[in-house]
Amino acid sequence: MANYPEDCLYTREHEWIRVEDDTGVIGITDYAQAALGDIVYVELPSVGDSFSQAEPFGNVESVKAVSELFMPVSGEVIAVNEDLTDSPELVNQDPYGDGWMIKITISDPDELETLMSASEYEEFVKEEEKGK
Amino acid sequence: MTELKKTPLFELHEVLGARFVDFAGWWMPVQYTGAIDEHLAVRTAAGLFDISHMGRFELRGPDALAAIQMLTPNDASRLRDHQAQYSALTTEQGTFVDDITVYRVSVDHFMLCVNAANREKDFRWIADHLQGRAVDLYDVSSSYAQIALQGPAAEQTLQSLTDVVLSRIRYYWFDQGEVAGISCLIARMGYTGEDGFELYVPAESVEWVWNRILDAGRDVGLKPCGLAARNTLRLEAAMLLYGNDIDETTTVLEANLGWMVKFDKGEFLGRDALWRQKQEGLRRRLVGFEVRDRAPAREGYPVLINGQPVGQVTSGSFAPFLKKNIGLTYLPIEYTDVGTRFQVLIRQRPVEAEVVPTPFYKRPK
């Protein structure tokens, strides 16, 4: 069974964000990493870059395909996970932990309201799977 | 949307936990445990692939050889009974209708293995070019399933299931014999760069044979493998993929397959065009390259020389065994020497690439 931690919020593009005060940590979900398969490259932005909600901030590449990464909410990048440069497989192994991608300062906390809870996301994934 | 076709092994793939993908109208397993894991299993132990989606034709009759000689650039008259040959169906322009394998069963009985995506097109093409010859063409694809057992432990694994002495089957030869009690055609060949076998099995018995091979290979680390691993394996071995690296716009010579063109065998479709191209010299040729970047170069990415676009990547991937980013592309002939530098545009970013010798991977003898 895929795993969706309760302390995260989720996007329809399969990113998660874990919020602490006005900062957020972002990565891709367990469902996304499993669907992509072996991840061989993660392209991330630089510290200081700013993005709007739903704007692409990078790419994750598996053996099979390239997928864009989308911002769960607007914000400025304050850290990127440099470990993914040498060990992109961390995203497969620990998508909510060592496989995190960026940290941001959240510029509009209201946007968090548009995201899904763990149980909503789980339902969403089930519906997506049915559609296949 | 037409319904996707399924192979006789579909339900077994589901049980094995495969993830599926639409490939040329077929619902095929793309991976089981993981593409890299499966790739490495084939390089170090063995892997088992369902390739039943491929097309299988038979040509029977006294003019079967003459028909094949007209349709293909390689010399099928050199084949003995139970010998096979990599070849092509060529257009008048010397380009590819398809790349195929020709099997000589007997003097008046040949079998052709063709790409799944081209099956109907190839059948029409061959039928249209038989020109009143005394030969019958049959599409026997659905009567057989086809599985590939590839890797250094392939022979040992298969030998435990058959009385056929596999060490006597040489590369690109085949034999008829029982595997796990089922009569199969056993061909020593493959699409991974490893030693191995492709088996043609009656469709109704393939589940049994597949399971017996998985059982027999358990101790050596044999794994069921999907199309993702098949693609990275064939790319490391620099084996071409129809629709990516070759098609109706690329000639056999440009694709580096000049060795299969036997001009001295007599007439064949595309001979004049290929001869002319050989005399005039090629303007472009397929090369292998490595990119000096962590981002893989992928199919369709633009290729630049001195900032000017000259083509695109035809195949590109991270190579799991070599741990490099490799690819294939056509370059203007003056840039095809090993060591030549050029650029691949990866998401608007020009990345340095270098022509390298192919195959990228060669198995140890």
mmCIF file of N, CA and C in Angstrom, chain A:
data_model
loop_
_atom_site.group_PDB
_atom_site.id
_atom_site.type_symbol
_atom_site.label_atom_id
_atom_site.label_comp_id
_atom_site.label_asym_id
_atom_site.label_seq_id
_atom_site.Cartn_x
_atom_site.Cartn_y
_atom_site.Cartn_z
ATOM 1 N N MET A 1 0.842 -1.209 0.000
ATOM 2 C CA MET A 1 0.000 0.000 0.000
ATOM 3 C C MET A 1 0.871 1.251 0.000
ATOM 4 N N ALA A 2 0.459 2.191 -0.818
ATOM 5 C CA ALA A 2 1.177 3.463 -0.836
ATOM 6 C C ALA A 2 0.926 4.189 0.482
ATOM 7 N N ASN A 3 1.821 5.097 0.793
ATOM 8 C CA ASN A 3 1.753 5.738 2.101
ATOM 9 C C ASN A 3 1.678 7.258 1.945
ATOM 10 N N TYR A 4 0.680 7.872 2.659
ATOM 11 C CA TYR A 4 0.435 9.318 2.555
ATOM 12 C C TYR A 4 0.381 9.920 3.954
ATOM 13 N N PRO A 5 1.500 10.462 4.422
ATOM 14 C CA PRO A 5 1.534 10.989 5.796
ATOM 15 C C PRO A 5 0.465 12.063 6.038
ATOM 16 N N GLU A 6 -0.083 12.016 7.257
ATOM 17 C CA GLU A 6 -1.154 12.947 7.654
ATOM 18 C C GLU A 6 -0.643 14.382 7.778
ATOM 19 N N ASP A 7 0.657 14.535 8.026
ATOM 20 C CA ASP A 7 1.164 15.902 8.265
ATOM 21 C C ASP A 7 1.564 16.618 6.975
ATOM 22 N N CYS A 8 1.140 16.061 5.820
ATOM 23 C CA CYS A 8 1.436 16.716 4.540
ATOM 24 C C CYS A 8 0.129 17.116 3.849
ATOM 25 N N LEU A 9 0.253 18.083 2.919
ATOM 26 C CA LEU A 9 -0.839 18.416 2.003
ATOM 27 C C LEU A 9 -0.398 18.015 0.606
ATOM 28 N N TYR A 10 -1.395 17.777 -0.270
ATOM 29 C CA TYR A 10 -1.072 17.131 -1.553
ATOM 30 C C TYR A 10 -1.667 17.886 -2.741
ATOM 31 N N THR A 11 -0.982 17.793 -3.897
ATOM 32 C CA THR A 11 -1.484 18.398 -5.142
ATOM 33 C C THR A 11 -2.032 17.313 -6.062
ATOM 34 N N ARG A 12 -2.781 17.764 -7.072
ATOM 35 C CA ARG A 12 -3.288 16.824 -8.072
ATOM 36 C C ARG A 12 -2.169 16.341 -8.994
ATOM 37 N N GLU A 13 -1.010 17.006 -8.930
ATOM 38 C CA GLU A 13 0.141 16.564 -9.736
ATOM 39 C C GLU A 13 1.085 15.687 -8.922
ATOM 40 N N HIS A 14 0.644 15.304 -7.718
ATOM 41 C CA HIS A 14 1.365 14.325 -6.893
ATOM 42 C C HIS A 14 2.601 14.867 -6.191
ATOM 43 N N GLU A 15 2.584 16.194 -5.888
ATOM 44 C CA GLU A 15 3.589 16.722 -4.964
ATOM 45 C C GLU A 15 2.983 16.761 -3.560
ATOM 46 N N TRP A 16 3.859 16.738 -2.569
ATOM 47 C CA TRP A 16 3.415 16.962 -1.184
ATOM 48 C C TRP A 16 4.141 18.184 -0.635
ATOM 49 N N ILE A 17 3.533 18.834 0.374
ATOM 50 C CA ILE A 17 4.196 19.916 1.105
ATOM 51 C C ILE A 17 3.934 19.718 2.586
ATOM 52 N N ARG A 18 5.017 19.843 3.365
ATOM 53 C CA ARG A 18 4.904 19.740 4.824
ATOM 54 C C ARG A 18 5.169 21.158 5.364
ATOM 55 N N VAL A 19 4.167 21.692 6.054
ATOM 56 C CA VAL A 19 4.220 23.110 6.444
ATOM 57 C C VAL A 19 4.606 23.269 7.905
ATOM 58 N N GLU A 20 5.577 24.156 8.146
ATOM 59 C CA GLU A 20 5.926 24.550 9.529
ATOM 60 C C GLU A 20 5.985 26.062 9.525
ATOM 61 N N ASP A 21 5.033 26.700 10.220
ATOM 62 C CA ASP A 21 4.920 28.169 10.220
ATOM 63 C C ASP A 21 4.831 28.670 8.769
ATOM 64 N N ASP A 22 5.780 29.550 8.372
ATOM 65 C CA ASP A 22 5.661 30.088 7.009
ATOM 66 C C ASP A 22 6.619 29.413 6.032
ATOM 67 N N THR A 23 7.191 28.253 6.411
ATOM 68 C CA THR A 23 8.035 27.534 5.457
ATOM 69 C C THR A 23 7.391 26.191 5.108
ATOM 70 N N GLY A 24 7.762 25.709 3.938
ATOM 71 C CA GLY A 24 7.231 24.417 3.491
ATOM 72 C C GLY A 24 8.334 23.572 2.877
ATOM 73 N N VAL A 25 8.284 22.258 3.120
ATOM 74 C CA VAL A 25 9.194 21.313 2.470
ATOM 75 C C VAL A 25 8.374 20.590 1.401
ATOM 76 N N ILE A 26 8.973 20.408 0.201
ATOM 77 C CA ILE A 26 8.224 19.874 -0.942
ATOM 78 C C ILE A 26 8.924 18.655 -1.531
ATOM 79 N N GLY A 27 8.130 17.700 -1.930
ATOM 80 C CA GLY A 27 8.662 16.524 -2.629
ATOM 81 C C GLY A 27 7.553 15.893 -3.462
ATOM 82 N N ILE A 28 7.793 14.679 -3.972
ATOM 83 C CA ILE A 28 6.734 13.968 -4.689
ATOM 84 C C ILE A 28 6.249 12.795 -3.843
ATOM 85 N N THR A 29 5.037 12.360 -4.105
ATOM 86 C CA THR A 29 4.408 11.366 -3.230
ATOM 87 C C THR A 29 4.921 9.959 -3.507
ATOM 88 N N ASP A 30 4.598 9.095 -2.580
ATOM 89 C CA ASP A 30 4.944 7.685 -2.708
ATOM 90 C C ASP A 30 4.305 7.100 -3.979
ATOM 91 N N TYR A 31 3.070 7.516 -4.235
ATOM 92 C CA TYR A 31 2.393 7.055 -5.453
ATOM 93 C C TYR A 31 3.167 7.507 -6.692
ATOM 94 N N ALA A 32 3.607 8.764 -6.693
ATOM 95 C CA ALA A 32 4.320 9.302 -7.860
ATOM 96 C C ALA A 32 5.646 8.588 -8.082
ATOM 97 N N GLN A 33 6.399 8.383 -7.000
ATOM 98 C CA GLN A 33 7.711 7.722 -7.195
ATOM 99 C C GLN A 33 7.539 6.294 -7.682
ATOM 100 N N ALA A 34 6.487 5.619 -7.212
ATOM 101 C CA ALA A 34 6.264 4.240 -7.661
ATOM 102 C C ALA A 34 5.828 4.217 -9.118
ATOM 103 N N ALA A 35 4.991 5.190 -9.493
ATOM 104 C CA ALA A 35 4.516 5.238 -10.880
ATOM 105 C C ALA A 35 5.665 5.562 -11.834
ATOM 106 N N LEU A 36 6.571 6.428 -11.398
ATOM 107 C CA LEU A 36 7.690 6.809 -12.265
ATOM 108 C C LEU A 36 8.685 5.666 -12.418
ATOM 109 N N GLY A 37 8.869 4.901 -11.361
ATOM 110 C CA GLY A 37 9.903 3.870 -11.394
ATOM 111 C C GLY A 37 11.249 4.467 -11.016
ATOM 112 N N ASP A 38 12.332 3.758 -11.384
ATOM 113 C CA ASP A 38 13.672 4.150 -10.941
ATOM 114 C C ASP A 38 14.018 5.565 -11.368
ATOM 115 N N ILE A 39 14.255 6.423 -10.395
ATOM 116 C CA ILE A 39 14.567 7.820 -10.692
ATOM 117 C C ILE A 39 16.073 7.969 -10.872
ATOM 118 N N VAL A 40 16.463 8.583 -11.988
ATOM 119 C CA VAL A 40 17.890 8.669 -12.328
ATOM 120 C C VAL A 40 18.406 10.105 -12.346
ATOM 121 N N TYR A 41 17.519 11.071 -12.244
ATOM 122 C CA TYR A 41 17.972 12.465 -12.281
ATOM 123 C C TYR A 41 16.872 13.368 -11.752
ATOM 124 N N VAL A 42 17.270 14.326 -10.917
ATOM 125 C CA VAL A 42 16.314 15.326 -10.427
ATOM 126 C C VAL A 42 16.915 16.703 -10.708
ATOM 127 N N GLU A 43 16.165 17.514 -11.434
ATOM 128 C CA GLU A 43 16.640 18.864 -11.770
ATOM 129 C C GLU A 43 15.881 19.854 -10.898
ATOM 130 N N LEU A 44 16.616 20.576 -10.045
ATOM 131 C CA LEU A 44 15.986 21.458 -9.074
ATOM 132 C C LEU A 44 16.387 22.912 -9.312
ATOM 133 N N PRO A 45 15.596 23.860 -8.809
ATOM 134 C CA PRO A 45 15.920 25.280 -8.999
ATOM 135 C C PRO A 45 17.048 25.702 -8.056
ATOM 136 N N SER A 46 17.387 26.990 -8.069
ATOM 137 C CA SER A 46 18.428 27.511 -7.178
ATOM 138 C C SER A 46 17.782 28.228 -6.001
ATOM 139 N N VAL A 47 18.522 28.271 -4.921
ATOM 140 C CA VAL A 47 18.065 29.044 -3.765
ATOM 141 C C VAL A 47 17.874 30.497 -4.217
ATOM 142 N N GLY A 48 16.756 31.072 -3.833
ATOM 143 C CA GLY A 48 16.473 32.453 -4.233
ATOM 144 C C GLY A 48 15.469 32.560 -5.366
ATOM 145 N N ASP A 49 15.284 31.461 -6.117
ATOM 146 C CA ASP A 49 14.274 31.470 -7.191
ATOM 147 C C ASP A 49 12.876 31.532 -6.586
ATOM 148 N N SER A 50 11.977 32.271 -7.247
ATOM 149 C CA SER A 50 10.587 32.347 -6.777
ATOM 150 C C SER A 50 9.649 31.773 -7.820
ATOM 151 N N PHE A 51 8.605 31.124 -7.347
ATOM 152 C CA PHE A 51 7.629 30.514 -8.249
ATOM 153 C C PHE A 51 6.221 30.769 -7.734
ATOM 154 N N SER A 52 5.273 30.832 -8.679
ATOM 155 C CA SER A 52 3.865 30.932 -8.310
ATOM 156 C C SER A 52 3.297 29.541 -8.108
ATOM 157 N N GLN A 53 2.136 29.488 -7.482
ATOM 158 C CA GLN A 53 1.450 28.202 -7.309
ATOM 159 C C GLN A 53 1.225 27.561 -8.674
ATOM 160 N N ALA A 54 1.475 26.263 -8.776
ATOM 161 C CA ALA A 54 1.266 25.447 -9.978
ATOM 162 C C ALA A 54 2.310 25.684 -11.069
ATOM 163 N N GLU A 55 3.263 26.566 -10.814
ATOM 164 C CA GLU A 55 4.325 26.790 -11.798
ATOM 165 C C GLU A 55 5.359 25.658 -11.706
ATOM 166 N N PRO A 56 5.922 25.215 -12.864
ATOM 167 C CA PRO A 56 6.951 24.167 -12.790
ATOM 168 C C PRO A 56 8.217 24.685 -12.116
ATOM 169 N N PHE A 57 8.779 23.898 -11.204
ATOM 170 C CA PHE A 57 10.026 24.321 -10.541
ATOM 171 C C PHE A 57 11.189 23.385 -10.830
ATOM 172 N N GLY A 58 10.943 22.313 -11.558
ATOM 173 C CA GLY A 58 12.019 21.387 -11.864
ATOM 174 C C GLY A 58 11.492 20.172 -12.604
ATOM 175 N N ASN A 59 12.371 19.149 -12.701
ATOM 176 C CA ASN A 59 12.007 17.914 -13.396
ATOM 177 C C ASN A 59 12.525 16.723 -12.627
ATOM 178 N N VAL A 60 11.795 15.656 -12.731
ATOM 179 C CA VAL A 60 12.283 14.401 -12.174
ATOM 180 C C VAL A 60 12.260 13.387 -13.322
ATOM 181 N N GLU A 61 13.390 12.671 -13.480
ATOM 182 C CA GLU A 61 13.499 11.751 -14.613
ATOM 183 C C GLU A 61 13.679 10.330 -14.106
ATOM 184 N N SER A 62 12.851 9.454 -14.626
ATOM 185 C CA SER A 62 13.034 8.036 -14.357
ATOM 186 C C SER A 62 13.698 7.423 -15.579
ATOM 187 N N VAL A 63 13.960 6.110 -15.522
ATOM 188 C CA VAL A 63 14.510 5.436 -16.695
ATOM 189 C C VAL A 63 13.598 5.684 -17.892
ATOM 190 N N LYS A 64 12.281 5.721 -17.607
ATOM 191 C CA LYS A 64 11.321 5.758 -18.700
ATOM 192 C C LYS A 64 11.011 7.154 -19.212
ATOM 193 N N ALA A 65 10.917 8.138 -18.313
ATOM 194 C CA ALA A 65 10.319 9.408 -18.729
ATOM 195 C C ALA A 65 10.767 10.587 -17.881
ATOM 196 N N VAL A 66 10.484 11.776 -18.407
ATOM 197 C CA VAL A 66 10.725 13.028 -17.686
ATOM 198 C C VAL A 66 9.385 13.545 -17.192
ATOM 199 N N SER A 67 9.289 13.966 -15.939
ATOM 200 C CA SER A 67 8.059 14.575 -15.438
ATOM 201 C C SER A 67 8.380 15.920 -14.801
ATOM 202 N N GLU A 68 7.535 16.905 -15.073
ATOM 203 C CA GLU A 68 7.737 18.218 -14.468
ATOM 204 C C GLU A 68 7.261 18.207 -13.024
ATOM 205 N N LEU A 69 7.881 19.054 -12.237
ATOM 206 C CA LEU A 69 7.494 19.233 -10.833
ATOM 207 C C LEU A 69 6.775 20.564 -10.718
ATOM 208 N N PHE A 70 5.656 20.599 -9.981
ATOM 209 C CA PHE A 70 4.856 21.816 -9.891
ATOM 210 C C PHE A 70 4.766 22.300 -8.446
ATOM 211 N N MET A 71 4.790 23.628 -8.276
ATOM 212 C CA MET A 71 4.733 24.227 -6.941
ATOM 213 C C MET A 71 3.356 24.003 -6.308
ATOM 214 N N PRO A 72 3.316 23.430 -5.115
ATOM 215 C CA PRO A 72 2.029 23.292 -4.418
ATOM 216 C C PRO A 72 1.441 24.667 -4.081
ATOM 217 N N VAL A 73 2.317 25.603 -3.662
ATOM 218 C CA VAL A 73 1.881 26.981 -3.353
ATOM 219 C C VAL A 73 3.022 27.923 -3.775
ATOM 220 N N SER A 74 2.704 29.211 -3.874
ATOM 221 C CA SER A 74 3.725 30.191 -4.262
ATOM 222 C C SER A 74 4.778 30.336 -3.165
ATOM 223 N N GLY A 75 6.006 30.640 -3.599
ATOM 224 C CA GLY A 75 7.022 30.846 -2.587
ATOM 225 C C GLY A 75 8.410 31.033 -3.168
ATOM 226 N N GLU A 76 9.368 31.301 -2.258
ATOM 227 C CA GLU A 76 10.761 31.480 -2.656
ATOM 228 C C GLU A 76 11.576 30.310 -2.118
ATOM 229 N N VAL A 77 12.438 29.778 -2.969
ATOM 230 C CA VAL A 77 13.247 28.616 -2.587
ATOM 231 C C VAL A 77 14.311 29.051 -1.584
ATOM 232 N N ILE A 78 14.355 28.380 -0.411
ATOM 233 C CA ILE A 78 15.381 28.711 0.586
ATOM 234 C C ILE A 78 16.375 27.565 0.782
ATOM 235 N N ALA A 79 16.058 26.391 0.238
ATOM 236 C CA ALA A 79 17.023 25.275 0.296
ATOM 237 C C ALA A 79 16.660 24.262 -0.776
ATOM 238 N N VAL A 80 17.675 23.593 -1.333
ATOM 239 C CA VAL A 80 17.424 22.470 -2.253
ATOM 240 C C VAL A 80 18.181 21.259 -1.713
ATOM 241 N N ASN A 81 17.652 20.089 -1.961
ATOM 242 C CA ASN A 81 18.272 18.871 -1.445
ATOM 243 C C ASN A 81 19.427 18.451 -2.360
ATOM 244 N N GLU A 82 20.640 18.859 -1.969
ATOM 245 C CA GLU A 82 21.822 18.589 -2.809
ATOM 246 C C GLU A 82 22.127 17.087 -2.887
ATOM 247 N N ASP A 83 21.675 16.322 -1.912
ATOM 248 C CA ASP A 83 21.948 14.876 -1.927
ATOM 249 C C ASP A 83 21.341 14.195 -3.157
ATOM 250 N N LEU A 84 20.288 14.805 -3.715
ATOM 251 C CA LEU A 84 19.635 14.178 -4.868
ATOM 252 C C LEU A 84 20.507 14.238 -6.123
ATOM 253 N N THR A 85 21.508 15.121 -6.132
ATOM 254 C CA THR A 85 22.406 15.193 -7.283
ATOM 255 C C THR A 85 23.138 13.863 -7.460
ATOM 256 N N ASP A 86 23.691 13.368 -6.359
ATOM 257 C CA ASP A 86 24.440 12.104 -6.438
ATOM 258 C C ASP A 86 23.564 10.879 -6.201
ATOM 259 N N SER A 87 22.464 11.068 -5.506
ATOM 260 C CA SER A 87 21.632 9.914 -5.140
ATOM 261 C C SER A 87 20.150 10.174 -5.432
ATOM 262 N N PRO A 88 19.804 10.310 -6.715
ATOM 263 C CA PRO A 88 18.397 10.574 -7.046
ATOM 264 C C PRO A 88 17.467 9.458 -6.579
ATOM 265 N N GLU A 89 18.034 8.263 -6.351
ATOM 266 C CA GLU A 89 17.207 7.132 -5.917
ATOM 267 C C GLU A 89 16.624 7.332 -4.522
ATOM 268 N N LEU A 90 17.117 8.358 -3.789
ATOM 269 C CA LEU A 90 16.530 8.667 -2.482
ATOM 270 C C LEU A 90 15.043 8.989 -2.608
ATOM 271 N N VAL A 91 14.656 9.533 -3.772
ATOM 272 C CA VAL A 91 13.237 9.855 -3.989
ATOM 273 C C VAL A 91 12.407 8.572 -3.986
ATOM 274 N N ASN A 92 12.956 7.503 -4.573
ATOM 275 C CA ASN A 92 12.264 6.210 -4.540
ATOM 276 C C ASN A 92 12.259 5.618 -3.131
ATOM 277 N N GLN A 93 13.389 5.751 -2.471
ATOM 278 C CA GLN A 93 13.563 5.041 -1.201
ATOM 279 C C GLN A 93 12.820 5.707 -0.048
ATOM 280 N N ASP A 94 12.762 7.039 -0.065
ATOM 281 C CA ASP A 94 12.221 7.756 1.091
ATOM 282 C C ASP A 94 11.582 9.072 0.620
ATOM 283 N N PRO A 95 10.454 8.989 -0.091
ATOM 284 C CA PRO A 95 9.918 10.190 -0.756
ATOM 285 C C PRO A 95 9.546 11.323 0.192
ATOM 286 N N TYR A 96 9.190 11.015 1.449
ATOM 287 C CA TYR A 96 8.778 12.078 2.392
ATOM 288 C C TYR A 96 9.899 12.470 3.345
ATOM 289 N N GLY A 97 11.024 11.759 3.266
ATOM 290 C CA GLY A 97 12.128 12.025 4.181
ATOM 291 C C GLY A 97 13.345 12.497 3.398
ATOM 292 N N ASP A 98 14.348 11.602 3.260
ATOM 293 C CA ASP A 98 15.592 11.976 2.579
ATOM 294 C C ASP A 98 15.387 12.358 1.115
ATOM 295 N N GLY A 99 14.240 11.991 0.565
ATOM 296 C CA GLY A 99 13.958 12.314 -0.837
ATOM 297 C C GLY A 99 13.254 13.652 -1.031
ATOM 298 N N TRP A 100 13.234 14.504 -0.001
ATOM 299 C CA TRP A 100 12.626 15.833 -0.162
ATOM 300 C C TRP A 100 13.362 16.601 -1.247
ATOM 301 N N MET A 101 12.716 17.583 -1.848
ATOM 302 C CA MET A 101 13.347 18.286 -2.972
ATOM 303 C C MET A 101 13.727 19.738 -2.672
ATOM 304 N N ILE A 102 12.740 20.541 -2.259
ATOM 305 C CA ILE A 102 13.073 21.942 -1.951
ATOM 306 C C ILE A 102 12.355 22.389 -0.677
ATOM 307 N N LYS A 103 12.903 23.462 -0.081
ATOM 308 C CA LYS A 103 12.223 24.160 1.020
ATOM 309 C C LYS A 103 11.922 25.572 0.533
ATOM 310 N N ILE A 104 10.743 26.062 0.899
ATOM 311 C CA ILE A 104 10.355 27.405 0.450
ATOM 312 C C ILE A 104 9.807 28.229 1.619
ATOM 313 N N THR A 105 9.827 29.537 1.432
ATOM 314 C CA THR A 105 9.014 30.389 2.304
ATOM 315 C C THR A 105 7.680 30.562 1.585
ATOM 316 N N ILE A 106 6.608 30.362 2.310
ATOM 317 C CA ILE A 106 5.278 30.402 1.694
ATOM 318 C C ILE A 106 4.816 31.855 1.623
ATOM 319 N N SER A 107 4.538 32.335 0.424
ATOM 320 C CA SER A 107 4.206 33.751 0.297
ATOM 321 C C SER A 107 2.706 34.017 0.469
ATOM 322 N N ASP A 108 1.868 32.999 0.229
ATOM 323 C CA ASP A 108 0.418 33.216 0.376
ATOM 324 C C ASP A 108 -0.213 31.997 1.054
ATOM 325 N N PRO A 109 -0.270 32.017 2.385
ATOM 326 C CA PRO A 109 -0.763 30.836 3.120
ATOM 327 C C PRO A 109 -2.186 30.437 2.726
ATOM 328 N N ASP A 110 -2.967 31.364 2.178
ATOM 329 C CA ASP A 110 -4.332 31.016 1.754
ATOM 330 C C ASP A 110 -4.336 29.914 0.693
ATOM 331 N N GLU A 111 -3.278 29.857 -0.091
ATOM 332 C CA GLU A 111 -3.217 28.845 -1.160
ATOM 333 C C GLU A 111 -3.194 27.426 -0.599
ATOM 334 N N LEU A 112 -2.788 27.291 0.647
ATOM 335 C CA LEU A 112 -2.762 25.951 1.259
ATOM 336 C C LEU A 112 -4.160 25.339 1.291
ATOM 337 N N GLU A 113 -5.174 26.217 1.337
ATOM 338 C CA GLU A 113 -6.565 25.744 1.381
ATOM 339 C C GLU A 113 -6.956 24.964 0.130
ATOM 340 N N THR A 114 -6.236 25.216 -0.976
ATOM 341 C CA THR A 114 -6.594 24.562 -2.248
ATOM 342 C C THR A 114 -6.035 23.142 -2.346
ATOM 343 N N LEU A 115 -5.192 22.753 -1.386
ATOM 344 C CA LEU A 115 -4.534 21.437 -1.460
ATOM 345 C C LEU A 115 -5.369 20.361 -0.765
ATOM 346 N N MET A 116 -5.008 19.114 -1.032
ATOM 347 C CA MET A 116 -5.762 17.978 -0.480
ATOM 348 C C MET A 116 -5.118 17.462 0.806
ATOM 349 N N SER A 117 -5.962 16.957 1.707
ATOM 350 C CA SER A 117 -5.447 16.250 2.884
ATOM 351 C C SER A 117 -5.032 14.842 2.458
ATOM 352 N N ALA A 118 -4.410 14.120 3.385
ATOM 353 C CA ALA A 118 -3.958 12.752 3.075
ATOM 354 C C ALA A 118 -5.127 11.872 2.622
ATOM 355 N N SER A 119 -6.252 11.955 3.333
ATOM 356 C CA SER A 119 -7.370 11.072 2.973
ATOM 357 C C SER A 119 -7.993 11.502 1.639
ATOM 358 N N GLU A 120 -8.053 12.824 1.401
ATOM 359 C CA GLU A 120 -8.569 13.301 0.105
ATOM 360 C C GLU A 120 -7.663 12.856 -1.035
ATOM 361 N N TYR A 121 -6.366 12.951 -0.795
ATOM 362 C CA TYR A 121 -5.416 12.546 -1.836
ATOM 363 C C TYR A 121 -5.517 11.049 -2.122
ATOM 364 N N GLU A 122 -5.684 10.274 -1.078
ATOM 365 C CA GLU A 122 -5.804 8.825 -1.257
ATOM 366 C C GLU A 122 -7.008 8.501 -2.142
ATOM 367 N N GLU A 123 -8.133 9.192 -1.894
ATOM 368 C CA GLU A 123 -9.332 9.021 -2.732
ATOM 369 C C GLU A 123 -9.049 9.427 -4.174
ATOM 370 N N PHE A 124 -8.354 10.570 -4.307
ATOM 371 C CA PHE A 124 -8.023 11.105 -5.632
ATOM 372 C C PHE A 124 -7.197 10.089 -6.431
ATOM 373 N N VAL A 125 -6.221 9.477 -5.768
ATOM 374 C CA VAL A 125 -5.373 8.486 -6.439
ATOM 375 C C VAL A 125 -6.205 7.280 -6.866
ATOM 376 N N LYS A 126 -7.127 6.874 -5.984
ATOM 377 C CA LYS A 126 -7.981 5.718 -6.324
ATOM 378 C C LYS A 126 -8.795 6.012 -7.580
ATOM 379 N N GLU A 127 -9.336 7.218 -7.654
ATOM 380 C CA GLU A 127 -10.124 7.614 -8.827
ATOM 381 C C GLU A 127 -9.254 7.638 -10.083
ATOM 382 N N GLU A 128 -8.043 8.180 -9.930
ATOM 383 C CA GLU A 128 -7.124 8.226 -11.083
ATOM 384 C C GLU A 128 -6.800 6.824 -11.573
ATOM 385 N N GLU A 129 -6.585 5.925 -10.652
ATOM 386 C CA GLU A 129 -6.253 4.540 -11.001
ATOM 387 C C GLU A 129 -7.401 3.883 -11.760
ATOM 388 N N LYS A 130 -8.629 4.188 -11.309
ATOM 389 C CA LYS A 130 -9.813 3.613 -11.972
ATOM 390 C C LYS A 130 -9.905 4.068 -13.414
ATOM 391 N N GLY A 131 -9.531 5.329 -13.628
ATOM 392 C CA GLY A 131 -9.615 5.907 -14.972
ATOM 393 C C GLY A 131 -8.655 5.277 -15.964
ATOM 394 N N LYS A 132 -7.707 4.465 -15.479
ATOM 395 C CA LYS A 132 -6.695 3.892 -16.378
ATOM 396 C C LYS A 132 -7.207 2.646 -17.071
#
